[in-house]
Amino acid sequence: MATAARTFTRAVRSTPAASQLKTAKIRNARYNLQQQKFPSSHRGYASGSSPSSGGSGFLWAFGLAAAGGAGYYYYARDGSLTSAAKNAAPAAAKGPFVPQQKDYQAVYDAIAKKLEEQGDYDDGSYGPVIVRLAWHCSGTYDALTKTGGSNGATMRFAPEGDHGANAGLKAARDFLEPIKQQFPWISYSDLWTLAGVTAIQEMQGPSIPWRPGRSDHPNDTFCTPDGRLPDGSKEQSHLRAIFGRMGFDDREIVALSGAHALGRCHTDRSGFDGPWSFSPTVMSNDYFRLLLSEKWNYRKVKFYSTHAKMSIRLETNEGNQWDGPKQFQDASSKSLMMLPTDMALIKDKEFKKHVERYAKDDQAFFNEFRDVIVKLFELGVPFQSKEEDRMTFKATA
C-alpha cells in the first residue's frame, strides 16, 4: 500500500486541482485507519548477472587512501581483477579510482532498489527511518564549537548511537550496511546522507542536490554529547535553542519540521506513538495542512488515584487510553498524533505564518525544504568541492 500511496500521489499532483483532490481522496480513504501497519507492494527488478571471478593465476593489488570521503583503488599492472575488486572499483581503469557522479548514481540506485524490495518495516518502507538517520547524524552540529554534523559518522560508536534521540536508528544503519559492503569506497557519512536524499526522492519528495566529501572518524573521540537533538516533549523556546545552535532561523525550523509528514513514533523508542499523517511513506505538505485543519486534543491517559499507600486505577468507559508522555490526537479519526513541539508551530505566531504558507502551497514547501535539508546535511563538513559541484540524482520512483 506504501507504493500505491506514492503512485496515487503522483497522479493527483498531475491534475489542475491537485491539492483539493489529494486532500479529499487521501483523507476520505484513510480516516478509518486506526494505527495499523500499512502493507507494501513491490516493483520487480531485473537482476544482472554477477561478475565472474578471475582465474586463480591472476594477481591483483589493492590500496586505499582516504580523500574527501572517497576511496582510491589501485589495480594490478596487467589490469586483471577478481570479482571482489570489480565490485569495489566500478571504473575498471588503471590508476587511482576517483568516484564520479555515475558512481554515486549507482549507489543511489542500489539504495532505491533495496527500499522497494525490502518493505517489511513499519508502514511498508524503510524510507522514513533512513531520513531520520540522515537527519540525526547531521543535526548534532554546533556552530559555536564547530563540532558535530554528518562528517565522521560518529553514530557508529556507542556513546552517540545509544543516545535516547537515536533509539531505533540501528535498523537504518543495518539496512545500509550491505550497500556499504557493495560500495566500500564510499564513507559511512557520505552514504548515510546520500541515503537520506534517496529516501526523500523515492517517497515523492523534491530533488535534493548533494555532494560527497565527508570522511569517517576512526573512533568515538569525536562523538557529540547527548542533548543536541530536539526533544518532542518541549515547546517553541526549545526548538529555537536547538535549531539556532545549528544556525537555522524560524522559517527553516518550520520547513525542516515538514519531514514529520513521514514515518511514525514508537513507544519503545521515543515513548510517543503513531504517525503524523495518513500517508506516512509519501512526502507532502500534509503535515502542515493537518496541523491547521484538524482539531487536536490531548490523548486520553489512564488515571490513577493514590490512597492509603495504594495506587488504584480509575477505570473509564472511554477507549484508547494512554500511558505514554503527553501527546496530541486528532479528533476525527483518533489515528494521528502530534507532539508538543509540533503544536508549538501553530501556537507561536512567527512559526505559524510559515505553517500557513506551506499548507497552502506544497511547491513552496518543497523548494524551501530542499534548500534547508541541503544546508543540514552539509553542516560542519570540510568540503574540498564548491557548492556548484553538487550533484542531482535521477529518481526511480
Tab-separated table of C-alpha atoms in Angstrom:
chain	number	residue	atom	x	y	z
A	1	MET	CA	0.000	0.000	0.000
A	2	ALA	CA	3.008	2.286	0.532
A	3	THR	CA	3.824	2.036	-3.190
A	4	ALA	CA	0.152	2.501	-4.067
A	5	ALA	CA	0.025	5.637	-1.938
A	6	ARG	CA	3.034	7.058	-3.758
A	7	THR	CA	1.507	6.214	-7.147
A	8	PHE	CA	-1.786	7.835	-6.142
A	9	THR	CA	0.029	10.972	-5.005
A	10	ARG	CA	1.849	11.278	-8.346
A	11	ALA	CA	-1.443	11.008	-10.225
A	12	VAL	CA	-3.173	13.563	-8.033
A	13	ARG	CA	-0.345	16.081	-8.380
A	14	SER	CA	-0.591	15.951	-12.168
A	15	THR	CA	-4.195	17.274	-12.210
A	16	PRO	CA	-5.133	21.018	-12.299
A	17	ALA	CA	-6.770	20.860	-8.864
A	18	ALA	CA	-4.142	18.686	-7.269
A	19	SER	CA	-4.244	19.980	-3.722
A	20	GLN	CA	-8.047	19.789	-3.434
A	21	LEU	CA	-8.325	16.327	-4.953
A	22	LYS	CA	-5.408	14.990	-2.926
A	23	THR	CA	-6.873	16.325	0.282
A	24	ALA	CA	-10.321	14.853	-0.312
A	25	LYS	CA	-9.288	11.469	-1.627
A	26	ILE	CA	-6.456	10.709	0.768
A	27	ARG	CA	-8.427	11.827	3.813
A	28	ASN	CA	-11.629	10.015	2.843
A	29	ALA	CA	-9.765	6.831	2.013
A	30	ARG	CA	-7.717	6.760	5.172
A	31	TYR	CA	-9.675	8.235	8.047
A	32	ASN	CA	-10.656	4.748	9.130
A	33	LEU	CA	-7.095	3.642	9.609
A	34	GLN	CA	-6.570	3.108	13.308
A	35	GLN	CA	-2.768	2.991	13.601
A	36	GLN	CA	-2.460	-0.234	11.706
A	37	LYS	CA	0.506	-1.265	9.630
A	38	PHE	CA	0.387	-0.231	6.000
A	39	PRO	CA	1.154	-3.214	3.742
A	40	SER	CA	3.522	-2.624	0.876
A	41	SER	CA	3.694	-3.780	-2.691
A	42	HIS	CA	6.862	-4.156	-4.679
A	43	ARG	CA	8.073	-3.456	-8.170
A	44	GLY	CA	10.044	-6.177	-9.834
A	45	TYR	CA	13.637	-5.568	-10.822
A	46	ALA	CA	15.694	-7.489	-13.355
A	47	SER	CA	18.907	-8.629	-11.749
A	48	GLY	CA	22.021	-8.559	-13.865
A	49	SER	CA	24.452	-11.437	-13.725
A	50	SER	CA	27.190	-11.043	-11.166
A	51	PRO	CA	30.735	-10.649	-12.487
A	52	SER	CA	32.678	-13.851	-12.714
A	53	SER	CA	35.747	-14.438	-10.591
A	54	GLY	CA	39.167	-14.134	-12.099
A	55	GLY	CA	41.403	-17.196	-12.588
A	56	SER	CA	43.479	-18.475	-9.730
A	57	GLY	CA	46.635	-17.410	-11.557
A	58	PHE	CA	45.748	-13.724	-11.602
A	59	LEU	CA	47.329	-11.427	-9.039
A	60	TRP	CA	45.933	-8.099	-8.007
A	61	ALA	CA	46.885	-5.338	-5.596
A	62	PHE	CA	44.519	-3.205	-3.653
A	63	GLY	CA	45.263	0.058	-1.798
A	64	LEU	CA	43.040	2.530	-0.061
A	65	ALA	CA	43.685	6.162	0.834
A	66	ALA	CA	41.015	8.476	2.227
A	67	ALA	CA	40.456	11.645	0.201
A	68	GLY	CA	37.323	13.629	0.930
A	69	GLY	CA	35.325	10.548	1.794
A	70	ALA	CA	36.194	8.647	-1.424
A	71	GLY	CA	38.495	5.637	-1.661
A	72	TYR	CA	41.338	5.170	-4.094
A	73	TYR	CA	41.787	1.744	-5.614
A	74	TYR	CA	44.916	0.568	-7.394
A	75	TYR	CA	44.936	-2.164	-9.949
A	76	ALA	CA	47.472	-4.801	-10.946
A	77	ARG	CA	49.811	-3.986	-13.808
A	78	ASP	CA	48.106	-6.457	-16.138
A	79	GLY	CA	44.707	-4.877	-15.378
A	80	SER	CA	43.044	-8.126	-14.311
A	81	LEU	CA	40.674	-8.037	-11.321
A	82	THR	CA	38.955	-10.535	-9.108
A	83	SER	CA	35.178	-10.287	-8.698
A	84	ALA	CA	35.550	-8.502	-5.345
A	85	ALA	CA	37.893	-5.922	-6.834
A	86	LYS	CA	35.499	-5.271	-9.732
A	87	ASN	CA	32.683	-4.541	-7.282
A	88	ALA	CA	34.926	-2.320	-5.175
A	89	ALA	CA	36.084	-0.221	-8.126
A	90	PRO	CA	33.370	0.475	-10.715
A	91	ALA	CA	35.762	2.181	-13.125
A	92	ALA	CA	37.984	-0.599	-14.393
A	93	ALA	CA	40.873	1.597	-15.429
A	94	LYS	CA	44.492	1.610	-14.374
A	95	GLY	CA	45.486	4.077	-11.690
A	96	PRO	CA	43.536	5.619	-8.825
A	97	PHE	CA	39.758	5.355	-8.784
A	98	VAL	CA	38.070	8.696	-8.225
A	99	PRO	CA	34.268	8.319	-7.978
A	100	GLN	CA	32.232	10.310	-10.478
A	101	GLN	CA	28.543	11.192	-10.475
A	102	LYS	CA	27.669	7.957	-12.280
A	103	ASP	CA	29.272	6.011	-9.430
A	104	TYR	CA	27.204	7.863	-6.826
A	105	GLN	CA	24.126	7.351	-9.009
A	106	ALA	CA	24.883	3.617	-8.820
A	107	VAL	CA	24.867	3.871	-5.007
A	108	TYR	CA	21.590	5.809	-5.164
A	109	ASP	CA	20.046	3.158	-7.418
A	110	ALA	CA	21.166	0.334	-5.112
A	111	ILE	CA	19.581	2.057	-2.108
A	112	ALA	CA	16.368	2.774	-4.046
A	113	LYS	CA	16.133	-0.836	-5.182
A	114	LYS	CA	16.614	-2.109	-1.647
A	115	LEU	CA	13.973	0.312	-0.370
A	116	GLU	CA	11.499	-1.037	-2.926
A	117	GLU	CA	12.283	-4.700	-2.438
A	118	GLN	CA	12.578	-4.690	1.355
A	119	GLY	CA	9.317	-3.187	2.569
A	120	ASP	CA	8.871	-5.198	5.759
A	121	TYR	CA	9.209	-2.197	8.071
A	122	ASP	CA	6.584	-0.037	9.769
A	123	ASP	CA	4.172	1.267	7.127
A	124	GLY	CA	5.808	-0.584	4.244
A	125	SER	CA	9.068	1.315	3.803
A	126	TYR	CA	12.432	1.882	5.461
A	127	GLY	CA	12.410	5.323	3.827
A	128	PRO	CA	11.262	7.355	6.846
A	129	VAL	CA	13.795	5.819	9.234
A	130	ILE	CA	16.552	6.374	6.643
A	131	VAL	CA	15.600	10.067	6.501
A	132	ARG	CA	15.719	10.143	10.304
A	133	LEU	CA	19.215	8.626	10.281
A	134	ALA	CA	20.490	11.274	7.849
A	135	TRP	CA	18.740	13.991	9.864
A	136	HIS	CA	20.067	12.880	13.253
A	137	CYS	CA	23.650	12.317	12.143
A	138	SER	CA	23.650	15.878	10.749
A	139	GLY	CA	21.616	17.617	13.449
A	140	THR	CA	24.304	17.380	16.133
A	141	TYR	CA	26.224	20.318	14.664
A	142	ASP	CA	27.191	23.199	16.942
A	143	ALA	CA	28.059	26.374	15.035
A	144	LEU	CA	29.884	27.864	18.039
A	145	THR	CA	32.307	24.998	18.665
A	146	LYS	CA	32.309	23.720	15.049
A	147	THR	CA	31.690	20.189	16.305
A	148	GLY	CA	29.196	17.540	15.291
A	149	GLY	CA	27.366	17.236	11.998
A	150	SER	CA	27.320	14.468	9.419
A	151	ASN	CA	31.083	14.398	8.929
A	152	GLY	CA	32.618	11.497	10.848
A	153	ALA	CA	29.565	9.208	11.109
A	154	THR	CA	30.124	9.119	14.865
A	155	MET	CA	26.768	7.436	15.472
A	156	ARG	CA	28.621	4.201	14.621
A	157	PHE	CA	30.007	4.317	18.156
A	158	ALA	CA	28.118	3.519	21.340
A	159	PRO	CA	28.282	6.890	23.111
A	160	GLU	CA	26.322	8.571	20.335
A	161	GLY	CA	24.469	5.592	18.918
A	162	ASP	CA	22.995	4.977	22.368
A	163	HIS	CA	21.627	8.490	22.839
A	164	GLY	CA	17.900	8.422	23.509
A	165	ALA	CA	17.090	10.510	20.437
A	166	ASN	CA	18.826	7.895	18.266
A	167	ALA	CA	16.821	4.941	19.559
A	168	GLY	CA	15.751	2.694	16.697
A	169	LEU	CA	18.275	4.032	14.190
A	170	LYS	CA	20.268	0.817	14.287
A	171	ALA	CA	17.581	-0.511	11.926
A	172	ALA	CA	18.544	2.153	9.380
A	173	ARG	CA	22.286	1.603	9.820
A	174	ASP	CA	21.858	-2.164	9.439
A	175	PHE	CA	19.707	-1.631	6.349
A	176	LEU	CA	22.526	0.335	4.701
A	177	GLU	CA	25.380	-1.971	5.713
A	178	PRO	CA	25.049	-4.237	2.614
A	179	ILE	CA	25.225	-1.096	0.452
A	180	LYS	CA	28.455	-0.124	2.203
A	181	GLN	CA	29.846	-3.596	1.517
A	182	GLN	CA	28.814	-3.332	-2.131
A	183	PHE	CA	30.457	0.089	-2.486
A	184	PRO	CA	33.300	0.102	0.079
A	185	TRP	CA	34.833	3.219	-1.426
A	186	ILE	CA	32.061	5.464	-0.042
A	187	SER	CA	32.362	6.694	3.543
A	188	TYR	CA	29.596	5.957	6.021
A	189	SER	CA	28.956	9.669	6.453
A	190	ASP	CA	28.533	10.177	2.706
A	191	LEU	CA	26.438	7.003	2.488
A	192	TRP	CA	24.031	8.000	5.256
A	193	THR	CA	23.366	11.462	3.825
A	194	LEU	CA	23.080	10.154	0.252
A	195	ALA	CA	20.632	7.545	1.567
A	196	GLY	CA	18.588	10.372	3.096
A	197	VAL	CA	18.488	12.089	-0.294
A	198	THR	CA	17.454	8.809	-1.921
A	199	ALA	CA	14.669	8.139	0.559
A	200	ILE	CA	13.210	11.645	0.225
A	201	GLN	CA	13.192	11.497	-3.560
A	202	GLU	CA	11.840	7.942	-3.713
A	203	MET	CA	8.975	8.949	-1.418
A	204	GLN	CA	7.893	11.626	-3.917
A	205	GLY	CA	9.822	14.450	-2.283
A	206	PRO	CA	11.804	17.167	-4.065
A	207	SER	CA	15.086	16.598	-5.854
A	208	ILE	CA	17.872	17.190	-3.314
A	209	PRO	CA	21.309	18.377	-4.528
A	210	TRP	CA	24.142	16.556	-2.769
A	211	ARG	CA	27.933	16.391	-2.840
A	212	PRO	CA	30.471	13.970	-1.383
A	213	GLY	CA	33.396	14.911	0.790
A	214	ARG	CA	32.696	13.501	4.244
A	215	SER	CA	35.170	11.196	5.956
A	216	ASP	CA	34.675	8.775	8.844
A	217	HIS	CA	36.252	9.267	12.249
A	218	PRO	CA	38.121	6.123	13.353
A	219	ASN	CA	36.872	6.061	16.958
A	220	ASP	CA	34.488	7.657	19.452
A	221	THR	CA	36.739	10.626	20.249
A	222	PHE	CA	34.524	12.978	18.247
A	223	CYS	CA	31.152	11.702	19.483
A	224	THR	CA	28.884	14.578	20.435
A	225	PRO	CA	27.288	14.938	23.874
A	226	ASP	CA	23.695	13.874	24.382
A	227	GLY	CA	21.031	16.561	24.189
A	228	ARG	CA	21.837	18.198	20.855
A	229	LEU	CA	18.778	16.830	19.049
A	230	PRO	CA	15.180	18.070	19.505
A	231	ASP	CA	13.045	16.753	22.364
A	232	GLY	CA	9.454	16.263	21.190
A	233	SER	CA	8.035	16.984	24.642
A	234	LYS	CA	9.217	20.623	24.598
A	235	GLU	CA	7.857	23.804	23.042
A	236	GLN	CA	8.959	26.729	20.870
A	237	SER	CA	11.801	28.051	23.035
A	238	HIS	CA	13.422	24.630	22.909
A	239	LEU	CA	13.068	24.478	19.115
A	240	ARG	CA	14.743	27.844	18.704
A	241	ALA	CA	17.564	26.845	21.047
A	242	ILE	CA	18.264	23.520	19.313
A	243	PHE	CA	17.979	24.762	15.744
A	244	GLY	CA	19.510	28.130	16.493
A	245	ARG	CA	22.652	26.345	17.705
A	246	MET	CA	22.965	24.937	14.192
A	247	GLY	CA	22.303	28.292	12.534
A	248	PHE	CA	18.655	27.919	11.440
A	249	ASP	CA	16.017	30.668	11.574
A	250	ASP	CA	12.265	30.354	12.186
A	251	ARG	CA	11.392	29.706	8.546
A	252	GLU	CA	13.993	26.965	8.271
A	253	ILE	CA	12.846	25.371	11.531
A	254	VAL	CA	9.302	25.059	10.185
A	255	ALA	CA	10.483	23.780	6.793
A	256	LEU	CA	12.589	21.052	8.415
A	257	SER	CA	9.664	20.105	10.649
A	258	GLY	CA	7.747	19.214	7.488
A	259	ALA	CA	9.690	15.940	7.397
A	260	HIS	CA	7.163	14.785	10.005
A	261	ALA	CA	4.879	14.010	7.081
A	262	LEU	CA	6.973	10.833	7.004
A	263	GLY	CA	7.093	7.937	9.437
A	264	ARG	CA	5.721	7.457	12.927
A	265	CYS	CA	6.712	7.442	16.582
A	266	HIS	CA	7.232	4.240	18.586
A	267	THR	CA	6.580	3.633	22.266
A	268	ASP	CA	9.738	1.545	22.597
A	269	ARG	CA	11.907	4.388	21.263
A	270	SER	CA	10.696	7.915	21.952
A	271	GLY	CA	7.778	6.807	24.108
A	272	PHE	CA	5.339	8.530	21.744
A	273	ASP	CA	3.089	6.554	19.434
A	274	GLY	CA	1.557	6.924	15.987
A	275	PRO	CA	2.001	8.592	12.580
A	276	TRP	CA	1.670	12.307	11.833
A	277	SER	CA	-0.154	11.821	8.531
A	278	PHE	CA	-2.371	9.365	6.694
A	279	SER	CA	0.344	8.694	4.096
A	280	PRO	CA	3.491	8.179	6.196
A	281	THR	CA	5.576	6.959	3.240
A	282	VAL	CA	4.753	9.899	0.931
A	283	MET	CA	6.498	13.257	1.196
A	284	SER	CA	3.917	16.058	1.017
A	285	ASN	CA	2.671	19.183	2.780
A	286	ASP	CA	0.007	17.110	4.589
A	287	TYR	CA	1.728	17.650	7.931
A	288	PHE	CA	1.070	21.396	7.735
A	289	ARG	CA	-2.468	21.036	6.398
A	290	LEU	CA	-3.377	18.606	9.158
A	291	LEU	CA	-1.893	20.845	11.853
A	292	LEU	CA	-4.265	23.612	10.766
A	293	SER	CA	-7.359	21.722	9.648
A	294	GLU	CA	-7.733	19.085	12.365
A	295	LYS	CA	-8.845	19.594	15.918
A	296	TRP	CA	-6.107	18.284	18.214
A	297	ASN	CA	-6.800	17.092	21.750
A	298	TYR	CA	-4.581	15.590	24.396
A	299	ARG	CA	-4.607	11.844	24.046
A	300	LYS	CA	-6.600	10.419	26.935
A	301	VAL	CA	-4.500	8.988	29.723
A	302	LYS	CA	-5.129	6.307	32.311
A	303	PHE	CA	-5.815	7.947	35.654
A	304	TYR	CA	-4.530	6.609	38.927
A	305	SER	CA	-5.570	7.516	42.455
A	306	THR	CA	-3.302	7.083	45.435
A	307	HIS	CA	-4.982	6.288	48.735
A	308	ALA	CA	-3.538	4.680	51.851
A	309	LYS	CA	-0.291	3.916	50.049
A	310	MET	CA	-2.178	2.066	47.308
A	311	SER	CA	-2.425	3.018	43.645
A	312	ILE	CA	-5.889	2.407	42.282
A	313	ARG	CA	-6.560	2.649	38.579
A	314	LEU	CA	-9.738	4.551	37.813
A	315	GLU	CA	-11.360	2.586	35.003
A	316	THR	CA	-13.302	4.544	32.417
A	317	ASN	CA	-15.601	3.602	29.595
A	318	GLU	CA	-13.504	5.638	27.173
A	319	GLY	CA	-11.374	3.654	24.753
A	320	ASN	CA	-7.866	4.395	23.542
A	321	GLN	CA	-6.365	5.073	26.975
A	322	TRP	CA	-2.737	6.132	27.003
A	323	ASP	CA	0.138	5.511	29.422
A	324	GLY	CA	2.828	7.407	27.498
A	325	PRO	CA	4.099	11.003	27.545
A	326	LYS	CA	1.854	13.918	26.671
A	327	GLN	CA	0.905	13.916	23.015
A	328	PHE	CA	-1.987	15.095	20.887
A	329	GLN	CA	-4.542	13.115	18.895
A	330	ASP	CA	-6.772	14.153	16.013
A	331	ALA	CA	-10.442	14.369	16.975
A	332	SER	CA	-11.723	12.987	13.661
A	333	SER	CA	-10.080	9.593	13.316
A	334	LYS	CA	-8.059	9.304	16.529
A	335	SER	CA	-5.382	7.612	14.444
A	336	LEU	CA	-2.919	10.507	14.065
A	337	MET	CA	-0.694	12.211	16.596
A	338	MET	CA	1.221	15.430	17.097
A	339	LEU	CA	3.979	16.158	19.596
A	340	PRO	CA	4.143	19.236	21.811
A	341	THR	CA	6.907	20.544	19.517
A	342	ASP	CA	4.554	20.140	16.545
A	343	MET	CA	1.774	22.056	18.249
A	344	ALA	CA	4.275	24.786	19.118
A	345	LEU	CA	4.429	25.602	15.401
A	346	ILE	CA	0.828	26.822	15.414
A	347	LYS	CA	0.891	28.326	18.908
A	348	ASP	CA	3.779	30.649	18.024
A	349	LYS	CA	2.717	33.374	15.585
A	350	GLU	CA	6.133	33.592	13.894
A	351	PHE	CA	6.198	29.859	13.273
A	352	LYS	CA	2.514	29.722	12.320
A	353	LYS	CA	2.805	32.100	9.376
A	354	HIS	CA	5.180	29.636	7.705
A	355	VAL	CA	2.925	26.685	8.562
A	356	GLU	CA	0.052	28.503	6.838
A	357	ARG	CA	2.175	29.297	3.803
A	358	TYR	CA	3.347	25.715	3.365
A	359	ALA	CA	-0.158	24.332	3.933
A	360	LYS	CA	-1.425	26.414	1.018
A	361	ASP	CA	1.493	25.851	-1.352
A	362	ASP	CA	3.202	22.460	-1.481
A	363	GLN	CA	5.679	23.687	-4.096
A	364	ALA	CA	6.842	26.492	-1.801
A	365	PHE	CA	7.324	23.897	0.922
A	366	PHE	CA	9.270	21.563	-1.381
A	367	ASN	CA	11.533	24.369	-2.612
A	368	GLU	CA	12.365	25.616	0.865
A	369	PHE	CA	12.641	22.139	2.360
A	370	ARG	CA	15.114	21.239	-0.390
A	371	ASP	CA	17.324	24.216	0.434
A	372	VAL	CA	17.275	23.680	4.188
A	373	ILE	CA	17.892	19.905	4.054
A	374	VAL	CA	20.926	20.547	1.844
A	375	LYS	CA	22.160	23.003	4.464
A	376	LEU	CA	21.529	20.498	7.265
A	377	PHE	CA	23.378	17.650	5.546
A	378	GLU	CA	26.399	19.887	4.894
A	379	LEU	CA	26.805	21.465	8.343
A	380	GLY	CA	30.413	21.241	9.523
A	381	VAL	CA	31.698	19.278	6.522
A	382	PRO	CA	35.181	20.371	5.348
A	383	PHE	CA	34.398	20.123	1.641
A	384	GLN	CA	37.143	20.472	-0.939
A	385	SER	CA	34.468	20.950	-3.618
A	386	LYS	CA	32.327	24.001	-4.330
A	387	GLU	CA	28.578	24.408	-3.978
A	388	GLU	CA	28.212	24.380	-7.755
A	389	ASP	CA	29.707	20.870	-7.745
A	390	ARG	CA	26.607	19.439	-6.081
A	391	MET	CA	25.004	16.514	-7.885
A	392	THR	CA	21.375	15.717	-8.510
A	393	PHE	CA	20.230	12.146	-8.929
A	394	LYS	CA	17.603	10.581	-11.123
A	395	ALA	CA	14.837	9.050	-9.042
A	396	THR	CA	13.484	5.616	-9.870
A	397	ALA	CA	10.002	6.199	-8.434
